[in-house]
Coordinates of C-alpha atoms and ligand atoms in Angstrom, one line a residue:
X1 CA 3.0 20.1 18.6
X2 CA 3.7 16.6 17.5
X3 CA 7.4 15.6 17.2
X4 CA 8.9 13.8 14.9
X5 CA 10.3 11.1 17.2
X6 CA 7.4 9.1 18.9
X7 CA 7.1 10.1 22.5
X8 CA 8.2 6.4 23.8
X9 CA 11.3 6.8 21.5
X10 CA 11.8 10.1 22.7
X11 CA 12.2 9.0 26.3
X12 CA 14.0 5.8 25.4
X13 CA 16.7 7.9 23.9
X14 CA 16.6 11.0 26.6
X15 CA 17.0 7.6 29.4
X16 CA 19.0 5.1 28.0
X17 CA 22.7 5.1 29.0
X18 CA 22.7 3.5 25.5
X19 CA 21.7 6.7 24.2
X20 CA 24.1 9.0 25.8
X21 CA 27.1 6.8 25.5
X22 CA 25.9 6.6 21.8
X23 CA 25.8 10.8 21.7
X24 CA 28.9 11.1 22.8
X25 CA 30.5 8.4 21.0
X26 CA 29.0 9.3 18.0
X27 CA 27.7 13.2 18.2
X28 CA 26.0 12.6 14.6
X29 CA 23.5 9.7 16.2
X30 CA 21.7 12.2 18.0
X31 CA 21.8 14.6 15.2
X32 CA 20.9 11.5 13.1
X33 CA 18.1 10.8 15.3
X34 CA 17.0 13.8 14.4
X35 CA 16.5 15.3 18.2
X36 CA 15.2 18.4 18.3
X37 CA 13.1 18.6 14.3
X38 CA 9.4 18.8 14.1
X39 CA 7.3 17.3 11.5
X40 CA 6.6 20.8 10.0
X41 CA 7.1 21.0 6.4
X42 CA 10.2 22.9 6.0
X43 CA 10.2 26.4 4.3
X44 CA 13.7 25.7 2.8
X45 CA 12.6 22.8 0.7
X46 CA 10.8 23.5 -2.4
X47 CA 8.6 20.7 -3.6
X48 CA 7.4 20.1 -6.8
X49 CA 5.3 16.8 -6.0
X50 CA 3.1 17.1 -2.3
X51 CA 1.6 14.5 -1.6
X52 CA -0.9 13.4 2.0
X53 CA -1.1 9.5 2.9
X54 CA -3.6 8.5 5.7
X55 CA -2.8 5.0 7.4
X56 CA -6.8 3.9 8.3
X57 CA -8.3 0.8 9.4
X58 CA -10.9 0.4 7.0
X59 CA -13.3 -2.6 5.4
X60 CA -12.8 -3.3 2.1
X61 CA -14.9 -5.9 -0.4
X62 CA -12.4 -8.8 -1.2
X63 CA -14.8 -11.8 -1.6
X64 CA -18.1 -12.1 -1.6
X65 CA -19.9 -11.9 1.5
X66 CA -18.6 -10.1 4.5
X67 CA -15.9 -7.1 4.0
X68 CA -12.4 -7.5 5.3
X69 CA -10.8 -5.6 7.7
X70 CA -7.7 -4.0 6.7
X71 CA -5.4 -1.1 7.5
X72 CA -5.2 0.9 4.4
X73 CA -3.3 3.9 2.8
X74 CA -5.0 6.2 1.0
X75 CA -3.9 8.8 -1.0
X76 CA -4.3 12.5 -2.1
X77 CA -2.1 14.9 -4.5
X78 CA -1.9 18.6 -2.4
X79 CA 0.5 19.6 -5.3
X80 CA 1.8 18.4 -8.8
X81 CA 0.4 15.7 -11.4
X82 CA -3.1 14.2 -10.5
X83 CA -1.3 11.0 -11.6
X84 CA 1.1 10.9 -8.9
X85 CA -0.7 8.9 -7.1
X86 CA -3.1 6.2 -7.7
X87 CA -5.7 4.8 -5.1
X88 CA -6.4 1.0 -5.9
X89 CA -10.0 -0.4 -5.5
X90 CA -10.7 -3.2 -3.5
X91 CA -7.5 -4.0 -2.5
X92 CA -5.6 -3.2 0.6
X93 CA -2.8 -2.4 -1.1
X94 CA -1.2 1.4 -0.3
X95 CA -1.8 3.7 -3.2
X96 CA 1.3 3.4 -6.2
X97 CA 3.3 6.4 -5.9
X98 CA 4.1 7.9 -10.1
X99 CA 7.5 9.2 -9.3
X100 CA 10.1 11.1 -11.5
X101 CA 14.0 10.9 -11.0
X102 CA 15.0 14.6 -9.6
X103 CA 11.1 15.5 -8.4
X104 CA 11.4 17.1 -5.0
X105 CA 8.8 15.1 -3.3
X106 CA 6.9 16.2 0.3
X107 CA 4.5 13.6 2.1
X108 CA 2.5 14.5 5.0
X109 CA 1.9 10.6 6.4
X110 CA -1.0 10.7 8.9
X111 CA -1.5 7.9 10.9
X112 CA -5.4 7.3 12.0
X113 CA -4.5 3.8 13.4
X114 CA -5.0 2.1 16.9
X115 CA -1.2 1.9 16.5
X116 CA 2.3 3.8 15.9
X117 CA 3.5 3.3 12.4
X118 CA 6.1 4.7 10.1
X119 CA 6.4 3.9 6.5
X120 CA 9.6 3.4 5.0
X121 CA 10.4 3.9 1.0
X122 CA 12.4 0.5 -0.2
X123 CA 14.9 1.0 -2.2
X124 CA 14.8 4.8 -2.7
X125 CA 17.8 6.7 -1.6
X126 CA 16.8 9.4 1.1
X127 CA 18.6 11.2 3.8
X128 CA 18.3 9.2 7.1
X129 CA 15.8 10.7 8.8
X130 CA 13.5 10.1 5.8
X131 CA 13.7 6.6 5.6
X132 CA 11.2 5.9 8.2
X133 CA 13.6 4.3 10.9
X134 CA 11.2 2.9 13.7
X135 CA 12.8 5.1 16.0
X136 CA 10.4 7.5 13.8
X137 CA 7.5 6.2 14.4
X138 CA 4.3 7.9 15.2
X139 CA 1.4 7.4 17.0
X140 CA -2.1 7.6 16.5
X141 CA -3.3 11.5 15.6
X142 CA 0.3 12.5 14.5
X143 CA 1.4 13.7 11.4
X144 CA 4.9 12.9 10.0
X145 CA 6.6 14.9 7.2
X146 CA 9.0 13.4 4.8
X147 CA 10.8 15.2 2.6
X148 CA 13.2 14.1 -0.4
X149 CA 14.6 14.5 -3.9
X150 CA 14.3 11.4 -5.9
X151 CA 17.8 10.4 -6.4
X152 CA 17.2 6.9 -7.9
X153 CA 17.2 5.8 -11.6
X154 CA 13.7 4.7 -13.2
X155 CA 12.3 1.8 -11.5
X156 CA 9.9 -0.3 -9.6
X157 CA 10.4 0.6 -5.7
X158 CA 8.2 0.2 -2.7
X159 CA 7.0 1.1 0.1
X160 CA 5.8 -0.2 3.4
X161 CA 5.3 0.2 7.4
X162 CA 8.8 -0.3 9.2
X163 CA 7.8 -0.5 12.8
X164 CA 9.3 -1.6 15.9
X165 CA 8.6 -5.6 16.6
X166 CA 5.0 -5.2 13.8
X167 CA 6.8 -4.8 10.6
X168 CA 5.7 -8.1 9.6
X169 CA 1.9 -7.6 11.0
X170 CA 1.5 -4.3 10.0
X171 CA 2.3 -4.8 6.3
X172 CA 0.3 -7.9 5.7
X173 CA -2.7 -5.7 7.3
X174 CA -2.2 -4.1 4.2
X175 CA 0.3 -1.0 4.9
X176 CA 2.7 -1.6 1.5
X177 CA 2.9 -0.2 -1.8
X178 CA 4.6 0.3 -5.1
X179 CA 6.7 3.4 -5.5
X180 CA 7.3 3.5 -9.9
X181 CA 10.0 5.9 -10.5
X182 CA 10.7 7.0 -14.2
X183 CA 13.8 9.2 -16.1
X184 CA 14.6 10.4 -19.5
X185 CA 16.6 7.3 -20.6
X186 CA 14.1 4.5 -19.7
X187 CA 11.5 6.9 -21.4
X188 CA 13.4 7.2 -24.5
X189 CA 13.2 3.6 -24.9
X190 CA 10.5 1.4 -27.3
X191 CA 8.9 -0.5 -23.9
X192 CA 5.4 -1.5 -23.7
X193 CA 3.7 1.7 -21.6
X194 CA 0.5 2.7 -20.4
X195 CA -2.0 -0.2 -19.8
X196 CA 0.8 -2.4 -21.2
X197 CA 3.1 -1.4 -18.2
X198 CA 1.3 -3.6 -15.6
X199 CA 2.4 -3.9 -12.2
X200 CA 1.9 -7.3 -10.5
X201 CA 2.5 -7.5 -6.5
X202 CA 2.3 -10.7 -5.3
X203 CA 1.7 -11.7 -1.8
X204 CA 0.2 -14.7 0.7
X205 CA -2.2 -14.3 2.9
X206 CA -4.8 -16.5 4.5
X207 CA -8.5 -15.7 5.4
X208 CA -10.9 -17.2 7.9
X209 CA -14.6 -17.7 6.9
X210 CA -15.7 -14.6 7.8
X211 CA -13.3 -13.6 5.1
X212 CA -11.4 -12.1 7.7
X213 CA -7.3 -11.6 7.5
X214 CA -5.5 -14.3 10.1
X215 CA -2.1 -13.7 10.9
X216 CA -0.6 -16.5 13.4
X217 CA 2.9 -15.7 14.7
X218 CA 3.4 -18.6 16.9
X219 CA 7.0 -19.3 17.6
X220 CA 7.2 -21.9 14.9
X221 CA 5.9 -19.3 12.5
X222 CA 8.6 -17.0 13.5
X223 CA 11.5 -18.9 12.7
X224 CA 10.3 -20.3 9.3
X225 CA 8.1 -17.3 8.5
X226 CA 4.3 -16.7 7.5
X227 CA 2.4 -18.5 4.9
X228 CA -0.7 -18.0 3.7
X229 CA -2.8 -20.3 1.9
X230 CA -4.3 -17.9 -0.9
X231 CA -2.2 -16.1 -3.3
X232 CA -3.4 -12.0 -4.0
X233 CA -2.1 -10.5 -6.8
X234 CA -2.1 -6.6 -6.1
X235 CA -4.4 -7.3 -3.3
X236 CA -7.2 -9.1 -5.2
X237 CA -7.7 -13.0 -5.2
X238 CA -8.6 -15.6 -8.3
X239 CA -6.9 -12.6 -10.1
X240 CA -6.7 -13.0 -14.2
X241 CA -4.9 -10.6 -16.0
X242 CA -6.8 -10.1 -19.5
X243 CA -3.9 -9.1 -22.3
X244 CA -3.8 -8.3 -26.0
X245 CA -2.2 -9.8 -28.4
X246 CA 1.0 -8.1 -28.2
X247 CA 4.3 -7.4 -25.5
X248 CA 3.8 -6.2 -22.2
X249 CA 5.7 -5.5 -19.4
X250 CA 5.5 -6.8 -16.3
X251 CA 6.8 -5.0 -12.7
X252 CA 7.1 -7.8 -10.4
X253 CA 7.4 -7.2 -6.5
X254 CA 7.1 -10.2 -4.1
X255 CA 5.1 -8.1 -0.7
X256 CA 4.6 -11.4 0.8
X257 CA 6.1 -11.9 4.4
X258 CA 8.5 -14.9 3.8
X259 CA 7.2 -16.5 0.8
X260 CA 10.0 -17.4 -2.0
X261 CA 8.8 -18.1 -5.7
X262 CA 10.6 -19.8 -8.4
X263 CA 8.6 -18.3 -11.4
X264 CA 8.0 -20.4 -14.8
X265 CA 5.7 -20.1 -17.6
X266 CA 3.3 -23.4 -17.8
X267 CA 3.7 -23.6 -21.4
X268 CA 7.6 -23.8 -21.3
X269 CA 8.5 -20.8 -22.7
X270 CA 11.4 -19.0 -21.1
X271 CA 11.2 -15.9 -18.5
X272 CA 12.4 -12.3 -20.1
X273 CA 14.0 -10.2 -17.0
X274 CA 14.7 -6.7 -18.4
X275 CA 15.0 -5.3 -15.0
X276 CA 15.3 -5.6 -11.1
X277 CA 15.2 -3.9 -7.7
X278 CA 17.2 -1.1 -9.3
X279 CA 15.6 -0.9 -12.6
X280 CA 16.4 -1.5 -16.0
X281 CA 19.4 -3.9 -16.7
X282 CA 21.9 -3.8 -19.6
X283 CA 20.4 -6.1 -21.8
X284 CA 17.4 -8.7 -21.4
X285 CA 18.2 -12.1 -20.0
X286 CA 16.4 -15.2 -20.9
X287 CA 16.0 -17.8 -17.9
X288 CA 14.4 -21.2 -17.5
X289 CA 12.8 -19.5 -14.4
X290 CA 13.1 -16.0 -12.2
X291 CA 13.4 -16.6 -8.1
X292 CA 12.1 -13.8 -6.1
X293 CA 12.6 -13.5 -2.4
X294 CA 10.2 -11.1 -0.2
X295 CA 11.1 -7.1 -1.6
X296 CA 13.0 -8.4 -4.6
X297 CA 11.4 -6.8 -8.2
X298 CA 11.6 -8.0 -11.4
X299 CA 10.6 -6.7 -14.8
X300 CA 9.8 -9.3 -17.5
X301 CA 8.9 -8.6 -20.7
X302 CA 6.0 -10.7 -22.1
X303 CA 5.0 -11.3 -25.9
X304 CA 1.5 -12.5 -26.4
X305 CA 1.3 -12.1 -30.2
X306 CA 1.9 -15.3 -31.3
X307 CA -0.7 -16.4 -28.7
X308 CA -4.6 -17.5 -30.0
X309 CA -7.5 -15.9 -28.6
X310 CA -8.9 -17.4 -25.5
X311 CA -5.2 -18.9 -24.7
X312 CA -4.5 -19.2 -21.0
X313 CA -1.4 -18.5 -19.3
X314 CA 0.1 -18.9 -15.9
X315 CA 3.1 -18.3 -14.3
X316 CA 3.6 -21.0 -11.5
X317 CA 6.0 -21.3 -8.7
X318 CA 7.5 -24.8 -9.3
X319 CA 9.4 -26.9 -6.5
X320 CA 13.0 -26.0 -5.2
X321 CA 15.1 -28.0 -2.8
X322 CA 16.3 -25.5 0.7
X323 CA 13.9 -23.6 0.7
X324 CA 12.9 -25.1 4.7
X325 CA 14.7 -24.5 7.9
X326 CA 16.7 -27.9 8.6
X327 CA 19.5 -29.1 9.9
X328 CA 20.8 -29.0 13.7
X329 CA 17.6 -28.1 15.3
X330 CA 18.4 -30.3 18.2
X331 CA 21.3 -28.4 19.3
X332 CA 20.1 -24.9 18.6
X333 CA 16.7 -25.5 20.7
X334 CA 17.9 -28.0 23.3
X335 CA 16.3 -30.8 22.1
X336 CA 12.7 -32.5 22.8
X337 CA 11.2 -29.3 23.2
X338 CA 8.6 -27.6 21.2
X339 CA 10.7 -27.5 18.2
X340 CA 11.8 -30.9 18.3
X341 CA 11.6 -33.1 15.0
X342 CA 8.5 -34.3 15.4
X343 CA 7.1 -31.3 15.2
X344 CA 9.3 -30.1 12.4
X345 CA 8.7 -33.7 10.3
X346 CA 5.0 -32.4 10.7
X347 CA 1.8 -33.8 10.1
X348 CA 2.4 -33.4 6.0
X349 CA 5.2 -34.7 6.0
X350 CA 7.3 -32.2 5.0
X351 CA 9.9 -30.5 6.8
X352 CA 10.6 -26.1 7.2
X353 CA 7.2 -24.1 5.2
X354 CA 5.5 -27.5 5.0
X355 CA 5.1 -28.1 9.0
X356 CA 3.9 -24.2 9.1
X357 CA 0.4 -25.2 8.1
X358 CA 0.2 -23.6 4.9
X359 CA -1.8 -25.5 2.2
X360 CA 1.1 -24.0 -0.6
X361 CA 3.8 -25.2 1.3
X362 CA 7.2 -22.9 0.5
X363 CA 8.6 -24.7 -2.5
X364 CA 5.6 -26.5 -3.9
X365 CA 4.2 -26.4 -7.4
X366 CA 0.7 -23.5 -7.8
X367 CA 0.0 -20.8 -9.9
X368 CA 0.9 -17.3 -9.3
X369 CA 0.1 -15.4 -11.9
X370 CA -2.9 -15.9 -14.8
X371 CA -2.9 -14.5 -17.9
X372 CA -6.1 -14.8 -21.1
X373 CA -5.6 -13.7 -24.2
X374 CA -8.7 -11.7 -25.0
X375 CA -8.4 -9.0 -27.6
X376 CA -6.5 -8.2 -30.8
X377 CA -3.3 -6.0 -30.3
X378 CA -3.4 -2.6 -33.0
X379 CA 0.3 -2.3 -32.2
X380 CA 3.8 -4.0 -30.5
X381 CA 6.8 -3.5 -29.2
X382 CA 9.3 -5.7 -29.6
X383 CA 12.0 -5.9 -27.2
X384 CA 15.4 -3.9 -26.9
X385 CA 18.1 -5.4 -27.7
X386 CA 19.8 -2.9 -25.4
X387 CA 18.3 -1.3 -22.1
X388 CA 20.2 1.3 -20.6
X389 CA 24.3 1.3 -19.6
X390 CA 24.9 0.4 -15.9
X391 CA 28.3 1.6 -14.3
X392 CA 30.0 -1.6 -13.0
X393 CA 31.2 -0.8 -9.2
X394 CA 35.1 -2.2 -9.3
X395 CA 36.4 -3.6 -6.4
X396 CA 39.9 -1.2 -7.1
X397 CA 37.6 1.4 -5.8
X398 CA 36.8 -0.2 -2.5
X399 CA 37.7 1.6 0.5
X400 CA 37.8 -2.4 2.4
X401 CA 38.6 -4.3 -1.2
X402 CA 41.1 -6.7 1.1
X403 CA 39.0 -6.3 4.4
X404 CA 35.7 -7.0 3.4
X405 CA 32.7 -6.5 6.0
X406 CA 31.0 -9.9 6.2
X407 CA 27.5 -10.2 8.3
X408 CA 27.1 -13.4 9.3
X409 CA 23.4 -15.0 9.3
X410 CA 22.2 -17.4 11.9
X411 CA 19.3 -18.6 13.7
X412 CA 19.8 -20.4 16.9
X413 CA 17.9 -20.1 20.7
X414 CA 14.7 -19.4 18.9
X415 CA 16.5 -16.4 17.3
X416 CA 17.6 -15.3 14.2
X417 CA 20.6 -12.7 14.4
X418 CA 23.2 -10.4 12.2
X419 CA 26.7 -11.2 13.2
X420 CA 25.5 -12.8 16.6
X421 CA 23.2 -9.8 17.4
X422 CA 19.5 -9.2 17.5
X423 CA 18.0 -5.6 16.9
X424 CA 18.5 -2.7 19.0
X425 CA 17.8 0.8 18.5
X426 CA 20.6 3.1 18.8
X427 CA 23.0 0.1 19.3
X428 CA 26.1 0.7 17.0
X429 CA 28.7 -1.0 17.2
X430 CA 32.4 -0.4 15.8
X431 CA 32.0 -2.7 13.3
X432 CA 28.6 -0.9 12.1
X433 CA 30.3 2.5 11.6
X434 CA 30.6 3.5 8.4
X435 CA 32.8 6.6 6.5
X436 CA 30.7 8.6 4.6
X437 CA 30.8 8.3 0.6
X438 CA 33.0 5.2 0.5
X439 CA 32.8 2.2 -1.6
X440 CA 32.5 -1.0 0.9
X441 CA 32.8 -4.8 0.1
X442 CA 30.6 -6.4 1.8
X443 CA 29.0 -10.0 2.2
X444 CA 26.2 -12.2 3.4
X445 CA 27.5 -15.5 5.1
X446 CA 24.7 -18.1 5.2
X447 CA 26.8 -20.6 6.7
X448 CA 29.3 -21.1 4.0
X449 CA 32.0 -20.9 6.3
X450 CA 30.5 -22.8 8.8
X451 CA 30.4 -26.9 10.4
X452 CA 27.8 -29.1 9.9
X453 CA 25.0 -29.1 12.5
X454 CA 24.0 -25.2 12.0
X455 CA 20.4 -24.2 11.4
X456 CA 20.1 -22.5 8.1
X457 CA 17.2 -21.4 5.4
X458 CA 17.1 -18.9 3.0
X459 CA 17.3 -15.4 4.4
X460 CA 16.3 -12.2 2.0
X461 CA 19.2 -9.5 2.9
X462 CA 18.2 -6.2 2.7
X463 CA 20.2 -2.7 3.1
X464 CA 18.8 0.3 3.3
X465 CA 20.4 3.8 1.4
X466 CA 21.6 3.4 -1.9
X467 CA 21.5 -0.1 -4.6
X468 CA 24.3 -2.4 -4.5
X469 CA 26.1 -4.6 -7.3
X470 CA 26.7 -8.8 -7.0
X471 CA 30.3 -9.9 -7.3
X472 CA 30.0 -13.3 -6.9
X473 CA 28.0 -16.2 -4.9
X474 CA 29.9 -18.9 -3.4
X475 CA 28.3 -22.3 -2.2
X476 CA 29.2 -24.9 0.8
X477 CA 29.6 -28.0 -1.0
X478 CA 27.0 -29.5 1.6
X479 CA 24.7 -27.6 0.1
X480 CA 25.4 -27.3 -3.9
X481 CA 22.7 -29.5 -4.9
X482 CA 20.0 -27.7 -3.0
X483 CA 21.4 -24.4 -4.4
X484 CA 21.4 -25.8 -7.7
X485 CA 17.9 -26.0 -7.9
X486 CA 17.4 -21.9 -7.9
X487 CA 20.9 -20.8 -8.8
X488 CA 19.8 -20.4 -12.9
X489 CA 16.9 -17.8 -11.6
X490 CA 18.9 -15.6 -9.5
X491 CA 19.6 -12.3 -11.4
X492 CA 23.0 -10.7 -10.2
X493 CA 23.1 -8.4 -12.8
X494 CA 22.0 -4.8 -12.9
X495 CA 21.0 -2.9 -9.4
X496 CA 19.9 -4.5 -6.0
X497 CA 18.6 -4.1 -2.7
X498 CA 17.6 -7.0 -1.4
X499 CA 19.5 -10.3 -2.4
X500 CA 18.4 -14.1 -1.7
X501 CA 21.2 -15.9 0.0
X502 CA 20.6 -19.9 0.3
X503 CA 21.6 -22.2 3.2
X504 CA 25.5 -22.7 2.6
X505 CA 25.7 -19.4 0.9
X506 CA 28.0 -16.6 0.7
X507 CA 26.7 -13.5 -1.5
X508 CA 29.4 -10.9 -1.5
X509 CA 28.7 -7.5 -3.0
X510 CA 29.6 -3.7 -3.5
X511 CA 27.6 -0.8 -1.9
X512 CA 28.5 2.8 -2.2
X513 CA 27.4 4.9 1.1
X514 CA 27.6 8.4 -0.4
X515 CA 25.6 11.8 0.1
X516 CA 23.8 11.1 3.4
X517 CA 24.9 10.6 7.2
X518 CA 23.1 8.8 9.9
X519 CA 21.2 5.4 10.4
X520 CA 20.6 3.5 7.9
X521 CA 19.2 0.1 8.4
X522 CA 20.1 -3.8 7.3
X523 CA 18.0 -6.5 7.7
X524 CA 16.2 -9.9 6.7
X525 CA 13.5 -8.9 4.5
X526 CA 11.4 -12.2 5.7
X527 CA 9.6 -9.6 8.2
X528 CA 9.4 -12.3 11.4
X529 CA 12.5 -12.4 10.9
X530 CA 13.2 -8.8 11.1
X531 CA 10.6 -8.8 14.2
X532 CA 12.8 -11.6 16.4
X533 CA 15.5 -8.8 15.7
X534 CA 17.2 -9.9 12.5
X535 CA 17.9 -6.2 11.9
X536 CA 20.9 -3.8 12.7
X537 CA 21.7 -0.1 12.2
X538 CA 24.7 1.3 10.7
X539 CA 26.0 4.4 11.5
X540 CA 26.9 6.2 8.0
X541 CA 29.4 9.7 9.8
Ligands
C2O601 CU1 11.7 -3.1 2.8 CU2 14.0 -2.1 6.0 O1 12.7 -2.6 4.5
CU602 CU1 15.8 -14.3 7.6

């Protein structure tokens, strides 16, 4: 019989005085934990959607010429719409999951890897021990079965491996994929559907001549993060997206490791958000440019029909100012070591992403995205004035609204930690321990509050369980120039999961913890990062 918690994990917890001081402390960790369930499907859940992904290591054609390695998800519906899920061609991307708010869904994950692996489902709001916790993680031959109601409003979700200390590895191998979730209301609206719906998931990767996938994780690469030379768009390269003349909308995800855009159409024409991480906003906004940090979505909305036939199109990243790590390396690393300036300075010049070798250094000027107009459009939407109502969180309903829970970001020591701690499993602390279906302040310090001399770069802050709401960004006045070149991108409106927070910023928020007890995880989102241990539980009880 294969349990649901991987054999290593199983003994770490059995062994660890951490563990048992944990179970008694908290008797709803172990239960959270899940000790004792097997990954049977359970007879008391009735499932409208079933649904079987294998995790394979598999070659694939991406260029010409040799096929790449990459570890793959493939997909199969055992019950429910044959559109549920759809396999993509030629890309290492995981299948994209066709989802509908209140479908009870099953998903039998089998892992045929040389490795353990969970996956976890970002942004979707699922009892703990479906939210693929490492601690879940499974090895080689096992089967792991998840089981959850979609909860969430319509949206563009994802999904993607969550193991321990190979997040970051394991989805740039390929193991990540879109999760679309619909409902009544965003149905009911005029949007451009179908093959006018597209989804675009952009990530950085680099290849070697065999056409191979190269990952380098050398210290340096950990701090700042991966970058790859070559940007895929869902999983294909020298991707060009042929449109009609006529609106379209666009689901943006950023997969990519650590890579932050700053997203502008070429021909000067502003950027249309109508949605992000949690779906559909109130109304559209109109911005010079859109950032997007690693897991953050977007949804533009695109009209091509005053465009001629043959136009081309392409959305760019263009430069930003913070987007490297600087500032007070000497007296987090010691001085004169590896890390010194020399190094940092780098042979290009450049200082943070430039010095990582990348040949798009983080904050430089390429395309992204390329768009032709090809064809004639019979119809169009044009776009909603109105989207659909979003309840505004108020801080009056905060169980903490004069007490609220900062985490405090920092990288010294050739770490990067959450409130001065790396990741542990089954580590909670008092300050992690949350009361079940609350309303909690909460905020993201990125050295606002602190001196001079601190390393800082951006971090993408992530939390598990259910969306939060922005309530305001504050910036050190060290750094309000810097932040000034992305702050008219960043959307706070609408529903989040992940959030950007520059160097010098504070992001404070509003998250409800409702319906579900147990672990539930917070983290960096630029996935070295969460590897070094940027990434801590807490206890929902
Ligand atoms: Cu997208 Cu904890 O992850
Ligand atoms: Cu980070």
């Amino acid at each position: 019989m294969t349990s649901i918690i991987n054999n290593q994990r199983r003994k770490f917890l059995q062994n660890t005085a951490v563990a048992a001081v944990a179970a008694a402390t908290y008797p709803s960790l172990m239960q959270a934990a899940g000790m004792g369930t097997s990954s049977k499907a359970s007879a008391n859940f009735h499932a409208d959607v079933e649904i079987e992904l294998t995790q394979k290591v598999v070659k694939i054609p991406i260029f010409n010429g040799p096929e790449t390695g990459v570890w793959k998800v493939f997909g199969k519906v055992l019950k429910g719409s044959p559109d549920t899920v759809k396999n993509l061609a030629n890309s290492y991307l995981a299948p994209t999951l066709n989802l509908h708010k209140g479908q009870k869904v099953r998903i039998y994950l089998k892992n045929m890897l040389p490795a353990e692996s969970i996956l976890h489902w970002h942004g979707l709001h699922v009892p703990s021990k479906m939210d693929g916790n490492p601690m879940y993680a499974i090895n080689h031959g096992e089967t792991f079965v998840y089981e959850f109601e979609i909860l969430n409003r319509a949206g563009t979700y994802w999904y993607h491996a969550h193991t321990h200390s190979v997040t970051a590895k394991q989805v740039y191998s390929g193991l990540a994929g879109l999760i679309i979730v619909s409902d009544k209301q965003e149905q009911a609206l005029a949007l451009p559907r179908g093959d006018y719906d597209v989804p675009v998931v952009i990530q950085d990767r680099s290849f070697d001549k065999q056409n191979q996938l190269v990952y380098v994780s050398h210290m340096m690469q950990r701090m700042s993060g991966f970058l790859g030379d070559k940007i895929m768009i869902n999983g294909q390269p020298d991707f060009v997206l042929p449109v009609e003349q006529r609106s379209y909308r666009l689901r943006l995800l950023n997969g990519s490791n650590s890579r932050i855009y700053k997203l502008a159409w070429d021909d000067g024409s502003p950027v249309t958000v109508i949605g992000t991480d949690g779906g559909l906003i109130e109304q559209p906004e109109k911005m010079p440019y859109v950032m997007l940090a690693p897991a953050e979505r977007r949804e533009l909305w695109v009209d091509f029909s005053g465009k001629a036939i043959g136009t081309e199109l392409t959305l760019r990243s263009i430069p930003f100012e913070g987007a490297s790590m600087h500032g007070g390396m000497m007296g987090g690393m010691g001085g004169g070591g590896m890390m010194g300036r020399g190094m940092m300075g780098g042979r290009r010049g450049g200082m943070g992403g430039r010095s990582s070798g990348s040949s798009l250094p983080l904050g430089g000027d390429y395309a992204v995205l390329k768009v032709k107009v090809l064809k004639r459009a019979k119809s169009n939407d044009s776009l909603p004035a109105r989207l659909t109502p979003i309840t505004p969180l108020r801080l009056r309903d905060a169980a903490n609204a004069n007490d609220p829970r900062t985490i405090t970001l920092s990288m010294r020591h050739m770490s990067a930690l959450l409130n001065g701690r790396s990741y542990k499993m089954n580590d909670i602390k008092p300050d992690e321990v949350i009361p079940l279906n609350t309303l909690q302040l909460m905020a993201f310090d990125n050295g606002y509050q602190r001196s001079m001399g601190m390393m800082t770069m951006p971090h993408p802050m992530h939390l598990h369980g259910e969306q939060f709401q922005i309530i305001k960004r504050e910036v050190n006045p060290r750094h309000k120039a810097a932040h000034a070149s992305v702050s008219e991108g960043l959307v706070d409106s609408g529903w989040k999961d992940t959030t950007l927070v520059m160097p010098g910023e504070k992001v404070t928020f509003l998250k409800p913890f409702n319906d579900f007890k147990g672990l539930f995880m917070y983290h960096c989102h630029n996935l070295e990062h969460e590897d070094m241990g940027m990434m801590r539980d807490f206890l929902i009880k």
